[in-house]
mmCIF file of C-alpha atoms in Angstrom:
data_model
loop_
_atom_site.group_PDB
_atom_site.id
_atom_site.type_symbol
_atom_site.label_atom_id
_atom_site.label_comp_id
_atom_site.label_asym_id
_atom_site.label_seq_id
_atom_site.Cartn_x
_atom_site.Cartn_y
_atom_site.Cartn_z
ATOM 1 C CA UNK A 1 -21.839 -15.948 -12.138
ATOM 2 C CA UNK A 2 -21.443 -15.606 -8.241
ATOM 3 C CA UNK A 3 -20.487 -11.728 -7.115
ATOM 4 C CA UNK A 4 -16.719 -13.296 -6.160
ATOM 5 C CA UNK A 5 -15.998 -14.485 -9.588
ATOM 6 C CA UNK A 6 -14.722 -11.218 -11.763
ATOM 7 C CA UNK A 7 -14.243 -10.490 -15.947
ATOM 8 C CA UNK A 8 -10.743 -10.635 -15.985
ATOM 9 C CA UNK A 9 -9.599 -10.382 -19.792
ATOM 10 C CA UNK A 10 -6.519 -10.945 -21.142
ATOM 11 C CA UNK A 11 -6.989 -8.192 -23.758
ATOM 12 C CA UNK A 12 -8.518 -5.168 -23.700
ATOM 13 C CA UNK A 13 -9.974 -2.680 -26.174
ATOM 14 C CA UNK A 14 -9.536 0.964 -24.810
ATOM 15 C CA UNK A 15 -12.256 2.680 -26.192
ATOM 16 C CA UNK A 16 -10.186 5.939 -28.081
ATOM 17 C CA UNK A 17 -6.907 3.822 -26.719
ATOM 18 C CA UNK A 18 -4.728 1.533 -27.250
ATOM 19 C CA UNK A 19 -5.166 -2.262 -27.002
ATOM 20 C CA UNK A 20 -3.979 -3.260 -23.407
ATOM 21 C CA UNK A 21 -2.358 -6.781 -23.279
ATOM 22 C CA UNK A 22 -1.984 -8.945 -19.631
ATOM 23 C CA UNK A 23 1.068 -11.380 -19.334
ATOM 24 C CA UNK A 24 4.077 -12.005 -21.518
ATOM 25 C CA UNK A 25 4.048 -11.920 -25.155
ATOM 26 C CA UNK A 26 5.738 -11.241 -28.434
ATOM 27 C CA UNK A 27 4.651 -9.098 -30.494
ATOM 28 C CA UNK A 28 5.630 -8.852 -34.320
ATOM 29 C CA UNK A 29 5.176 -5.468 -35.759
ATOM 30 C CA UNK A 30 4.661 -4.703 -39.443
ATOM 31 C CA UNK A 31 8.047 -4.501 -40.651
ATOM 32 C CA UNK A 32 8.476 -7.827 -39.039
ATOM 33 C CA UNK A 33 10.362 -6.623 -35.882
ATOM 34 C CA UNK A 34 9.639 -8.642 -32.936
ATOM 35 C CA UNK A 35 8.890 -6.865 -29.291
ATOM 36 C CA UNK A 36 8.818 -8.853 -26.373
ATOM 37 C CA UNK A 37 6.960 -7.171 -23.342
ATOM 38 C CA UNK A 38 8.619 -6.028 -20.451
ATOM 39 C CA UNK A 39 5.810 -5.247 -17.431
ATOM 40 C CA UNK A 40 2.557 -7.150 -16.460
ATOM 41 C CA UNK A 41 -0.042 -5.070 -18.591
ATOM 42 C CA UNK A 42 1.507 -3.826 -21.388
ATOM 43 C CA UNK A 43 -0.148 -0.897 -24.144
ATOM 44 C CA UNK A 44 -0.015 -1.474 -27.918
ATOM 45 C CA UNK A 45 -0.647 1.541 -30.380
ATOM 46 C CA UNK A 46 -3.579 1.017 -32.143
ATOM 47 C CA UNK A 47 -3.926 4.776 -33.817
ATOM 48 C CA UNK A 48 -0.700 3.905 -35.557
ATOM 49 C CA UNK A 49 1.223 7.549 -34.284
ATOM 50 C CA UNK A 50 3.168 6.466 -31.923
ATOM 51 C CA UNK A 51 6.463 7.277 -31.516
ATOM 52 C CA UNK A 52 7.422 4.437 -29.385
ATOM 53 C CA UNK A 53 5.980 1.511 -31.378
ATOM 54 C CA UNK A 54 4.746 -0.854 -30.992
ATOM 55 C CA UNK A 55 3.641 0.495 -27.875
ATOM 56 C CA UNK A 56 1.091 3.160 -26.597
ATOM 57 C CA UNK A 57 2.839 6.519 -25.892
ATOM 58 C CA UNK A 58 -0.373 8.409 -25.324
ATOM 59 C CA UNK A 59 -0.274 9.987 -28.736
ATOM 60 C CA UNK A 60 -3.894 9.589 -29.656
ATOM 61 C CA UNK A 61 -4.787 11.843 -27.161
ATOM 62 C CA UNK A 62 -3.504 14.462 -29.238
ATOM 63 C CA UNK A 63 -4.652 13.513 -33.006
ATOM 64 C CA UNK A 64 -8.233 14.942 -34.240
ATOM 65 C CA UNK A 65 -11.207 12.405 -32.841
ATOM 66 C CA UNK A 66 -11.884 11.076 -35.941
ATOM 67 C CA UNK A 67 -8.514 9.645 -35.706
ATOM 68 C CA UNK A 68 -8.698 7.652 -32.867
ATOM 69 C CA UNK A 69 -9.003 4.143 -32.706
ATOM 70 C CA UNK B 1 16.376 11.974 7.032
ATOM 71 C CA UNK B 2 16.661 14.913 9.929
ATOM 72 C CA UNK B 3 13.455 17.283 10.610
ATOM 73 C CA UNK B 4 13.262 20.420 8.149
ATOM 74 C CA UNK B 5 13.864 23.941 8.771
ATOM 75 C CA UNK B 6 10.457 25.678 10.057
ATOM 76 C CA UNK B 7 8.602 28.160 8.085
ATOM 77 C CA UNK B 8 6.556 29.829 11.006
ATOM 78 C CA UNK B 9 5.602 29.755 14.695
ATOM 79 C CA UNK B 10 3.799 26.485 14.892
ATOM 80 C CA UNK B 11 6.387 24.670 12.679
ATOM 81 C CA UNK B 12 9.107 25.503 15.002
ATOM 82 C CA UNK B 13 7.101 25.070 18.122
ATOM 83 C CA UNK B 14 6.310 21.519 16.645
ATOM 84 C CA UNK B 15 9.838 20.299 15.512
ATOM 85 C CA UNK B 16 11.452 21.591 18.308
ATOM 86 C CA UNK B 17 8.940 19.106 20.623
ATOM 87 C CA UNK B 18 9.432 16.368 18.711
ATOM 88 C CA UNK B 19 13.061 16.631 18.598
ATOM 89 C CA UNK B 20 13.200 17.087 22.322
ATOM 90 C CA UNK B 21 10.461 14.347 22.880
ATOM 91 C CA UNK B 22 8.332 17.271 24.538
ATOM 92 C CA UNK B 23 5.139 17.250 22.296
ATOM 93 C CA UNK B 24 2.980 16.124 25.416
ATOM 94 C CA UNK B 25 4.294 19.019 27.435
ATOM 95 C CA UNK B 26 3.847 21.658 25.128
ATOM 96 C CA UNK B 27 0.672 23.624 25.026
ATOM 97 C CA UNK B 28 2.295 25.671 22.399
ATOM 98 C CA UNK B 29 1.203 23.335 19.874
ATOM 99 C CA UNK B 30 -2.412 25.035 19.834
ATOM 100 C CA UNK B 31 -1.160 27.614 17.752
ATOM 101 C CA UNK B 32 -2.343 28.126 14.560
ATOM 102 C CA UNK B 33 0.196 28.421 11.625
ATOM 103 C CA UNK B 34 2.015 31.645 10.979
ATOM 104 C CA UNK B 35 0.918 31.187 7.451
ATOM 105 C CA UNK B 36 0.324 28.542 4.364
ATOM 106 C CA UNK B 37 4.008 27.525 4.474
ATOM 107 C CA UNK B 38 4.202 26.533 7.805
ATOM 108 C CA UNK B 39 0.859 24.997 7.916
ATOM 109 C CA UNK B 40 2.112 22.934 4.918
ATOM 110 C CA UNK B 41 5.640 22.186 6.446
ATOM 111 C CA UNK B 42 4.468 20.993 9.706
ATOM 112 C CA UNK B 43 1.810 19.070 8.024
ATOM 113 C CA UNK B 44 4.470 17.565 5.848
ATOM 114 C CA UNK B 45 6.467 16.918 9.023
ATOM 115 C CA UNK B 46 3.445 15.096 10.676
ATOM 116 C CA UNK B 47 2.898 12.177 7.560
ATOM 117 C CA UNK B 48 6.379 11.791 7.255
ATOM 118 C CA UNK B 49 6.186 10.382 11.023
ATOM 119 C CA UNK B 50 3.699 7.934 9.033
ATOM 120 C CA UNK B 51 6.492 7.209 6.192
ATOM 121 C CA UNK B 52 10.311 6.632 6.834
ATOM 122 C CA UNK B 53 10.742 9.149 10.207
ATOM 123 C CA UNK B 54 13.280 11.179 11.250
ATOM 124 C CA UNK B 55 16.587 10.456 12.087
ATOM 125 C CA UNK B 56 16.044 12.823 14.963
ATOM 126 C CA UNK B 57 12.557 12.065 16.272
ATOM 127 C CA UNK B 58 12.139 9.369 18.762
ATOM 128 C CA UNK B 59 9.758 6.596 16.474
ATOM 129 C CA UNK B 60 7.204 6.213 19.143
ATOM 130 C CA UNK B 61 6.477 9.581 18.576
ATOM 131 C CA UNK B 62 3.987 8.196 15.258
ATOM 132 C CA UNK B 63 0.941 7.944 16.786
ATOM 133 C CA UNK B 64 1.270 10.390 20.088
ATOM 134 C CA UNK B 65 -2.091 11.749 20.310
ATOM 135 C CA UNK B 66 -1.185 15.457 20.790
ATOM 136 C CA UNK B 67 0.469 14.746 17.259
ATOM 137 C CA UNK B 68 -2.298 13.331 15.249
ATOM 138 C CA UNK B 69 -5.212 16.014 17.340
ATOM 139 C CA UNK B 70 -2.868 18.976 15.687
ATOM 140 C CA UNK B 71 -2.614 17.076 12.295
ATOM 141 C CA UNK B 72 -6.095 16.698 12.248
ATOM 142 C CA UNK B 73 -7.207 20.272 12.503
ATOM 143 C CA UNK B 74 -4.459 21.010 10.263
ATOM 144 C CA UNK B 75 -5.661 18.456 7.873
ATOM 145 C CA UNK B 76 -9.353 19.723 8.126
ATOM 146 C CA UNK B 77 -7.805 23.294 7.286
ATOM 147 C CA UNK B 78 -6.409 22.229 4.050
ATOM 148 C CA UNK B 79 -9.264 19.376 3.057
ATOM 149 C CA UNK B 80 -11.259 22.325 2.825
ATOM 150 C CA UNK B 81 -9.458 24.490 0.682
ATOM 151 C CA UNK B 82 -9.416 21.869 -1.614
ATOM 152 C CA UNK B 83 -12.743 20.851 -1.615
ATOM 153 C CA UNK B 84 -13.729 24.334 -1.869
ATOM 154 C CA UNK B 85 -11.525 25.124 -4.861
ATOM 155 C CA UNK B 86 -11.355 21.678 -6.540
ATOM 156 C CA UNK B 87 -14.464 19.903 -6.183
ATOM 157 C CA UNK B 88 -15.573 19.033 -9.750
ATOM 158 C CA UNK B 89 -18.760 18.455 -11.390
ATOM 159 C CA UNK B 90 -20.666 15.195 -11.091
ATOM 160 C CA UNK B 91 -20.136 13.535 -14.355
ATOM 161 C CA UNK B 92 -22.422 11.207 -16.127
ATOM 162 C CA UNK B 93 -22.560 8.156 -17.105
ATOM 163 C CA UNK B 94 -19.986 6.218 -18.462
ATOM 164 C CA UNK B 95 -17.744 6.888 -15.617
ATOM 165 C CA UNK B 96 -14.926 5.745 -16.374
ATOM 166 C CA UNK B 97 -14.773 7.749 -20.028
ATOM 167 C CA UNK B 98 -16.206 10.584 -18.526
ATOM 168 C CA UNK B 99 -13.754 11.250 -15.999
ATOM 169 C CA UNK B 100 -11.224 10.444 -19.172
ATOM 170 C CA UNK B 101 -12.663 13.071 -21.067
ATOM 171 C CA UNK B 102 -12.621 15.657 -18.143
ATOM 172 C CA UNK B 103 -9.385 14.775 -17.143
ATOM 173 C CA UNK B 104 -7.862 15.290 -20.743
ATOM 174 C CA UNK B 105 -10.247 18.395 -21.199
ATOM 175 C CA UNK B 106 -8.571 20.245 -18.262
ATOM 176 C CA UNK B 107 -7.040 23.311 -19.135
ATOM 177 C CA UNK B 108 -3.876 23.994 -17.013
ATOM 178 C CA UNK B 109 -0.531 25.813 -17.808
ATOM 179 C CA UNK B 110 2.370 23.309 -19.005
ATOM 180 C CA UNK B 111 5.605 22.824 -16.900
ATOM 181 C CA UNK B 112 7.069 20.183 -19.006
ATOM 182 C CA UNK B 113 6.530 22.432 -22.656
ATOM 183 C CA UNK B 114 8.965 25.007 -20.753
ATOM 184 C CA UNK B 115 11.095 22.634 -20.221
ATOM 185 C CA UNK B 116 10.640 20.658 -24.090
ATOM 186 C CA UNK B 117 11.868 23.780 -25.527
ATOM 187 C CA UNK B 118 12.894 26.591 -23.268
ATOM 188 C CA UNK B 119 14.530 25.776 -20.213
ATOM 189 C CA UNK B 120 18.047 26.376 -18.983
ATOM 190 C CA UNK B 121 20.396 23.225 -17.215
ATOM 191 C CA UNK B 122 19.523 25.286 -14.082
ATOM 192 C CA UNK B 123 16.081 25.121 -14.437
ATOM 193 C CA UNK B 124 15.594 21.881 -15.021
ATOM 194 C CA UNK B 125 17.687 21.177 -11.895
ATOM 195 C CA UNK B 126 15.781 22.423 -9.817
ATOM 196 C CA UNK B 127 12.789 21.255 -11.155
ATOM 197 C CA UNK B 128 14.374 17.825 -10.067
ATOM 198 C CA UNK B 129 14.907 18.920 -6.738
ATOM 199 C CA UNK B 130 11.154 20.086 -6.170
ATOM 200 C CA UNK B 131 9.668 16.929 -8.103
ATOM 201 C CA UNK B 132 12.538 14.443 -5.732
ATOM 202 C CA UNK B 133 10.498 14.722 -2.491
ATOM 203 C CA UNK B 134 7.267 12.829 -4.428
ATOM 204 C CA UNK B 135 9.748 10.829 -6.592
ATOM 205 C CA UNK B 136 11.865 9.299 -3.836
ATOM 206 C CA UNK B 137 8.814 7.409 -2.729
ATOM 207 C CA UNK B 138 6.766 7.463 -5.662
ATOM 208 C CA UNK B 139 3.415 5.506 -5.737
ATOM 209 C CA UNK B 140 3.644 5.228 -1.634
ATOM 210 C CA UNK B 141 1.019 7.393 -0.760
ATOM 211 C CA UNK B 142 -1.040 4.634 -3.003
ATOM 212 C CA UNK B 143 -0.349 1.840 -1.267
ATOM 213 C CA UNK B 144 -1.819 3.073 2.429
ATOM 214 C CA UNK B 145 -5.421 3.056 -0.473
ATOM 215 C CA UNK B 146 -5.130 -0.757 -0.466
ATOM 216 C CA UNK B 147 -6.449 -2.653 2.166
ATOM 217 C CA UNK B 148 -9.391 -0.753 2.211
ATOM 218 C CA UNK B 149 -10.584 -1.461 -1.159
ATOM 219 C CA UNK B 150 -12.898 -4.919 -1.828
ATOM 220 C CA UNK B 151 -11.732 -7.423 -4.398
ATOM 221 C CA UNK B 152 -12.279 -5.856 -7.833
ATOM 222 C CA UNK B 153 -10.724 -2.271 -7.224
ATOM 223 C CA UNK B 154 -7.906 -3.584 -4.496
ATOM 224 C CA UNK B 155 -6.796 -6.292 -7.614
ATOM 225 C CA UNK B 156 -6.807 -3.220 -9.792
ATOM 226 C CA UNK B 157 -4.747 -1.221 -7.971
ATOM 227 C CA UNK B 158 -2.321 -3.800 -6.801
ATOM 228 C CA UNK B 159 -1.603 -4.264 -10.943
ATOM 229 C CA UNK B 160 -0.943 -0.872 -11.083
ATOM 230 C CA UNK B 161 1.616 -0.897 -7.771
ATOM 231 C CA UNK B 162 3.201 -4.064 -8.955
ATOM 232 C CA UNK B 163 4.193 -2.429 -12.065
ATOM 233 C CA UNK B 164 5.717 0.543 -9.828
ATOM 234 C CA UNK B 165 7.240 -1.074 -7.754
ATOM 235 C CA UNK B 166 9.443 -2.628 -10.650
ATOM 236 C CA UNK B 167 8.082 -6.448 -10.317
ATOM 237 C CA UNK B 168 10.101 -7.080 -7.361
ATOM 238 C CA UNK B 169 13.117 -5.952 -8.776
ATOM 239 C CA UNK B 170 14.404 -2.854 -7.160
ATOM 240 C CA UNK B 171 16.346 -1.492 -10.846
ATOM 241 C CA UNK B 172 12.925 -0.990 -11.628
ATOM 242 C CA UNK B 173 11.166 0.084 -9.205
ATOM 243 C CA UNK B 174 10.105 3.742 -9.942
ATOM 244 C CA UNK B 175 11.064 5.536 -7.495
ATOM 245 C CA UNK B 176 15.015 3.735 -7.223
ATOM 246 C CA UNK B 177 15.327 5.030 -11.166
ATOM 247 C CA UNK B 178 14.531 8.525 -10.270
ATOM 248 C CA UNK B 179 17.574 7.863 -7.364
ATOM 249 C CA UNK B 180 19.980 7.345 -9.782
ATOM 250 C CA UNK B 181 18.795 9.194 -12.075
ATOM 251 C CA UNK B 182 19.227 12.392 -9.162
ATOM 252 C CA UNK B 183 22.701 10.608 -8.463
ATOM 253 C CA UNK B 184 23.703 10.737 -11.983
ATOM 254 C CA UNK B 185 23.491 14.824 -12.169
ATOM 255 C CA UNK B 186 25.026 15.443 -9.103
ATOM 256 C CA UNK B 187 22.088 15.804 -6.923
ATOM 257 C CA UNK B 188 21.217 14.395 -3.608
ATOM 258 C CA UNK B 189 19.539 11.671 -3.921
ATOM 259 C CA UNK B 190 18.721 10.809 -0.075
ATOM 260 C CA UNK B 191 14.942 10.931 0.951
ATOM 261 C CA UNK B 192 13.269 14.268 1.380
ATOM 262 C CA UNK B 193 16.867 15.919 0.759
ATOM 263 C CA UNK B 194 15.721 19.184 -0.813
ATOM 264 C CA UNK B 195 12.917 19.537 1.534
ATOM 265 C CA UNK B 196 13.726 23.151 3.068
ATOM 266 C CA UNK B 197 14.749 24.263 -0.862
ATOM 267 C CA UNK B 198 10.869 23.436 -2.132
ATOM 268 C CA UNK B 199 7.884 26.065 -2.574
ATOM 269 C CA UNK B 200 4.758 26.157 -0.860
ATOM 270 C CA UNK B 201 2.965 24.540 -3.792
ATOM 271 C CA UNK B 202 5.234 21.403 -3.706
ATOM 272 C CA UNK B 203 4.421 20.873 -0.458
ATOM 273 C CA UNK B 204 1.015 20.962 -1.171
ATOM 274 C CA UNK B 205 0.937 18.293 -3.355
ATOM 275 C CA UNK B 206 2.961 15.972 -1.214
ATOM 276 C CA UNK B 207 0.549 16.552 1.649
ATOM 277 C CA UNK B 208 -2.288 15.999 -0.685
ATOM 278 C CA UNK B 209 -1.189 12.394 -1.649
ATOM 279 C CA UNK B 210 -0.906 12.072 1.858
ATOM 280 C CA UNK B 211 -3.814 13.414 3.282
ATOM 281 C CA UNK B 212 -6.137 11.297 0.647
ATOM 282 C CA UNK B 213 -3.870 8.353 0.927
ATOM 283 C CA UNK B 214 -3.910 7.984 4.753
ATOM 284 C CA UNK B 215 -7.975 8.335 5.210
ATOM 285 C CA UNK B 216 -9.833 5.574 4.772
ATOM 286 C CA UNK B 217 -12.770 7.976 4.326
ATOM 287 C CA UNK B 218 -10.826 9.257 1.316
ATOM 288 C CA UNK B 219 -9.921 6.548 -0.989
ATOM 289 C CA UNK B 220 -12.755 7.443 -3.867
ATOM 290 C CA UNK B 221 -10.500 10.832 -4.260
ATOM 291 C CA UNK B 222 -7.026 8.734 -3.696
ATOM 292 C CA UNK B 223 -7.667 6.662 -6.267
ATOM 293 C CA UNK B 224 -9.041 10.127 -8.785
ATOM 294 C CA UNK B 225 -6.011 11.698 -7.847
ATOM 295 C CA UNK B 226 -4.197 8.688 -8.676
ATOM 296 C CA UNK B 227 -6.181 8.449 -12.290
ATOM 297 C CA UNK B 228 -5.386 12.301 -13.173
ATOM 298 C CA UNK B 229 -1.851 11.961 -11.800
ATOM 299 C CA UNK B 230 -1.124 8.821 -14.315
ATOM 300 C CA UNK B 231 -3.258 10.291 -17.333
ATOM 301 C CA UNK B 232 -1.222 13.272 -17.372
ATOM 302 C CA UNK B 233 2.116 11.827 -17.176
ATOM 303 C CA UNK B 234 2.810 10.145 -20.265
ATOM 304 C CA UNK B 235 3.267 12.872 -23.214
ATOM 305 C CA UNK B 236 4.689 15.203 -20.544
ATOM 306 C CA UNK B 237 7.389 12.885 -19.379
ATOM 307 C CA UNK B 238 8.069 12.591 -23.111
ATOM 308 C CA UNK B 239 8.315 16.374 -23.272
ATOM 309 C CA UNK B 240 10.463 16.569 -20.143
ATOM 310 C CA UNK B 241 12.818 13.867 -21.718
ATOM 311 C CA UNK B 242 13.259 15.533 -24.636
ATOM 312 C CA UNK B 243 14.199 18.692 -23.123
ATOM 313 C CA UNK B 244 16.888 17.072 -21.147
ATOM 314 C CA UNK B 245 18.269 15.425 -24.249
ATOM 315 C CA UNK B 246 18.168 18.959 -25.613
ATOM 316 C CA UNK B 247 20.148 19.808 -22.503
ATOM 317 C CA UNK B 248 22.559 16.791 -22.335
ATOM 318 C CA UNK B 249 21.436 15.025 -18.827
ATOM 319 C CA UNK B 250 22.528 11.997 -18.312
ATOM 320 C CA UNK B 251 21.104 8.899 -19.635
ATOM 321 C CA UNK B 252 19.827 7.127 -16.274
ATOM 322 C CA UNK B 253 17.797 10.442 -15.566
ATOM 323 C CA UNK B 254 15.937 10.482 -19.092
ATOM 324 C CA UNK B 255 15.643 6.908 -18.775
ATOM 325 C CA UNK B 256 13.598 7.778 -15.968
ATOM 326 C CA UNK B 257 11.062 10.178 -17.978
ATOM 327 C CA UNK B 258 11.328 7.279 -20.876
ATOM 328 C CA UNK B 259 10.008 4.854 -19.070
ATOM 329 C CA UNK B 260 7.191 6.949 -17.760
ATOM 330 C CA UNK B 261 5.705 7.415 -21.258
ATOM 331 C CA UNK B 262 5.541 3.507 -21.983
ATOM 332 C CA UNK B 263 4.143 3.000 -18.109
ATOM 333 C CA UNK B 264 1.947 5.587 -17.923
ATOM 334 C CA UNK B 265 0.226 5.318 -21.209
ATOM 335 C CA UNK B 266 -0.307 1.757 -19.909
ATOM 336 C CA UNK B 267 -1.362 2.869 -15.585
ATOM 337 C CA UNK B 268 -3.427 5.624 -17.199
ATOM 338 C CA UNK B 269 -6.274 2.889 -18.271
ATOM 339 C CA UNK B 270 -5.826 0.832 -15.124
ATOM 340 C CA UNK B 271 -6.473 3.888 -13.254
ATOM 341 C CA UNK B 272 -8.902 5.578 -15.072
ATOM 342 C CA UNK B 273 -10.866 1.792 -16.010
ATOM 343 C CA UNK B 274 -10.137 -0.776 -14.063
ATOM 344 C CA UNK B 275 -9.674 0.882 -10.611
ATOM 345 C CA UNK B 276 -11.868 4.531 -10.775
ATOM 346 C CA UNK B 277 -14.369 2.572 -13.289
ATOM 347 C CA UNK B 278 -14.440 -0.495 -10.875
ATOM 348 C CA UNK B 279 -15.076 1.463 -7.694
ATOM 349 C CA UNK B 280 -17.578 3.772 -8.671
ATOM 350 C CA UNK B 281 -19.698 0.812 -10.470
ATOM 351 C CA UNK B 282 -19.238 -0.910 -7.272
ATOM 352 C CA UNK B 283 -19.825 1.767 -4.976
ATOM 353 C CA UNK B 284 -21.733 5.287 -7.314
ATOM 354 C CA UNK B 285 -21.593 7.212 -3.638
ATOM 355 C CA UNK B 286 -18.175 7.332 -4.184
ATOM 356 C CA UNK B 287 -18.274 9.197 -8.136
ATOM 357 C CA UNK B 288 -17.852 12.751 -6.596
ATOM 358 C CA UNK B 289 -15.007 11.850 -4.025
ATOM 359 C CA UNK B 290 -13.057 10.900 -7.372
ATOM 360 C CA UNK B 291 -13.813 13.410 -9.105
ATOM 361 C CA UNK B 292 -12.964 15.604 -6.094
ATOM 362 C CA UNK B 293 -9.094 13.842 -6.120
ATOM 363 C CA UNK B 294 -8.845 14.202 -10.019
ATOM 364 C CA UNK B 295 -9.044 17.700 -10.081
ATOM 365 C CA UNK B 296 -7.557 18.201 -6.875
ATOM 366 C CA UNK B 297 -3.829 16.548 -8.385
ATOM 367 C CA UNK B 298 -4.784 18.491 -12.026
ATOM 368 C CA UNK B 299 -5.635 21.673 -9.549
ATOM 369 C CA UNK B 300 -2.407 21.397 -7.522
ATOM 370 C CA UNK B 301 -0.042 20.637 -10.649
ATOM 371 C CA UNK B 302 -1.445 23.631 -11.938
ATOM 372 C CA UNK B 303 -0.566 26.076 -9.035
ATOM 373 C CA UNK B 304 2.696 24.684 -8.951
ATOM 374 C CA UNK B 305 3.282 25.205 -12.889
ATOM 375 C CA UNK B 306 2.224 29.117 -12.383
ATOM 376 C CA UNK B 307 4.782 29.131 -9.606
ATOM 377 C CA UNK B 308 7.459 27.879 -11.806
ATOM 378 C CA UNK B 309 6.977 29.480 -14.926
ATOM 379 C CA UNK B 310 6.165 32.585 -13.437
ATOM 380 C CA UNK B 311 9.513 32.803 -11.804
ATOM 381 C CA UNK B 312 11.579 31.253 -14.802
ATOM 382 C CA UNK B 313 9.802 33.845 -17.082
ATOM 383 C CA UNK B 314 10.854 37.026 -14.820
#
């Protein structure tokens, strides 16, 4: 790969964090709800406390380790 | 926006020349500040030439040499009371969850519990007032960081801004919420209207974002400070929102914390990742400089949350 061309992923895994999505999208949450996002990189919960589902509200920073995605 | 009040001898020696277009004639800019208040208010004085100006300051003024030799010494003054009290330890490798874990280890007194669960409509007024002069042009500072960035980290950053800046559309942008947000409790919403109303340490965390933001030599620690700043925002703006739905505020200003926990939960791995992580792979010499401008914006908060709670508790 030359040095110009960059890993530019659509989705990424935050290690401890949530899942970070680039771009526009629906997501469907469990109950079936559907969430369209709103800005161009957008945080979905994936330790499940959020209060703000289905997106990240930096709750996992707070829950025991072991509890973290 | 007019020129402040002064807060010493060298303040008022300095906005009384540049009001009077007299800062070439006046020797009496070599003295040094009366004390950390009117270092901090002339130095705030000095970058806001670099910002939106004065409605009473000739604009040519911006880059008068007399100007920028006494905000340089000033500058050098403060750098090193931060470096000296906020330096950091070098952190190993990964970077990027390193300076994560350090940032979420930091141990600093909470303004935004206070205000969750204990403060008064009064309080948390003025806590709007002190936090308006950053808000009003919120993620500025950043942008000066761009252009001197390479590909990787300048791309990163500019996802970040874009996202601040509302998109394009100027309902969203950031800093226009916290406007009518202020607007919506009665407060004034113009720039830098509360200046002469705001403690020492607010100052000094306006001039830091400055004084990192405008030096190329800097931008390691801009971009730290940027990294701490948005991975300590999100459960405290939920906090702070929750208080002022305790306290009835009005919906455009808790809309404004609201949206801050959904951002910032999202800027707080672009900064920490894709911009800190980026730069120091790219460049390691610069690992200490962001460490340096992490705990220098954790450091600063802090002094200004002993401030405030120590007055609200007396």
């Amino acid at each position: 790969m030359s040095l110009n061309e960059f890993e530019h992923a659509d989705v990424v895994l935050c290690p401890g964090g949530p899942l970070l999505l680039r771009g526009e999208h629906v997501i469907e949450d469990d109950k079936g709800g559907l969430h369209r996002t709103t800005r161009p990189v957008s945080a979905v919960c994936r330790c499940g406390k959020s209060a703000k589902q289905p997106w990240c509200d930096g709750t996992h920073k707070v829950i025991p380790e072991r509890a973290r995605p | 926006m007019f020129t402040p009040k002064a807060r010493g001898e060298l303040s008022e020696a300095l906005i009384d020349a540049l009001r009077t277009d007299s800062v070439d004639a006046r020797p009496a800019l070599a003295l040094d500040p009366t004390d950390d208040g009117d270092l901090h208010i002339s130095l705030w004085v000095m970058y806001e030439l670099m910002y939106r100006g004065f409605d009473d300051v000739d604009d040519d003024v911006e880059w008068n040499p007399t100007v920028l030799e006494l905000r340089r010494s000033l500058e050098r003054l403060f750098e090193d009371e931060l470096r000296s009290k906020y330096a950091g330890e070098p952190l190993p490798e990964p970077f990027a969850d390193k300076l994560a874990e350090c940032i979420e280890n930091h141990d600093g007194v909470s303004v935004a519990a206070f205000i969750q669960r204990d403060a008064d409509l009064e309080q948390v007024l003025e806590f709007l007032r002190y936090k308006s002069i950053y808000h009003v042009k919120e993620a500025d500072p950043t942008t000066w960081v761009i252009p001197r960035l390479s590909t990787g980290p300048k791309a990163a950053v500019i996802e970040l801004q874009y996202d601040e800046y509302g998109c394009g559309d100027p309902n969203r942008l950031h800093s226009n919420m916290f406007v009518r947000g202020l607007e919506a409790c009665g407060l004034r919403s113009e720039y830098g209207a509360y200046i002469d109303d705001v403690p020492l340490e607010v100052l000094k965390q306006n001039n830091a974002w400055s004084l990192l933001g405008l030096h190329r030599r800097l931008r390691g620690a801009a971009l730290g400070h940027l990294a701490a700043f948005e991975a300590t925002s999100s459960l405290p703006s939920r906090r702070i929102a929750g208080g002022m739905e305790r306290l009835g505020l009005p919906g455009e200003m808790i809309a404004y914390y609201d949206e801050h926990v959904e951002a910032d939960a999202v800027h707080e791995q672009l900064a920490i990742r894709t911009i800190c992580g980026a730069l120091v792979e790219e460049t390691p010499s610069l690992a200490a400089d962001v460490v340096f401008g992490a705990m220098t914006c954790l450091g600063l908060e802090d002094e200004f949350a002993r401030r405030m709670l120590g007055e609200w508790s007396a």
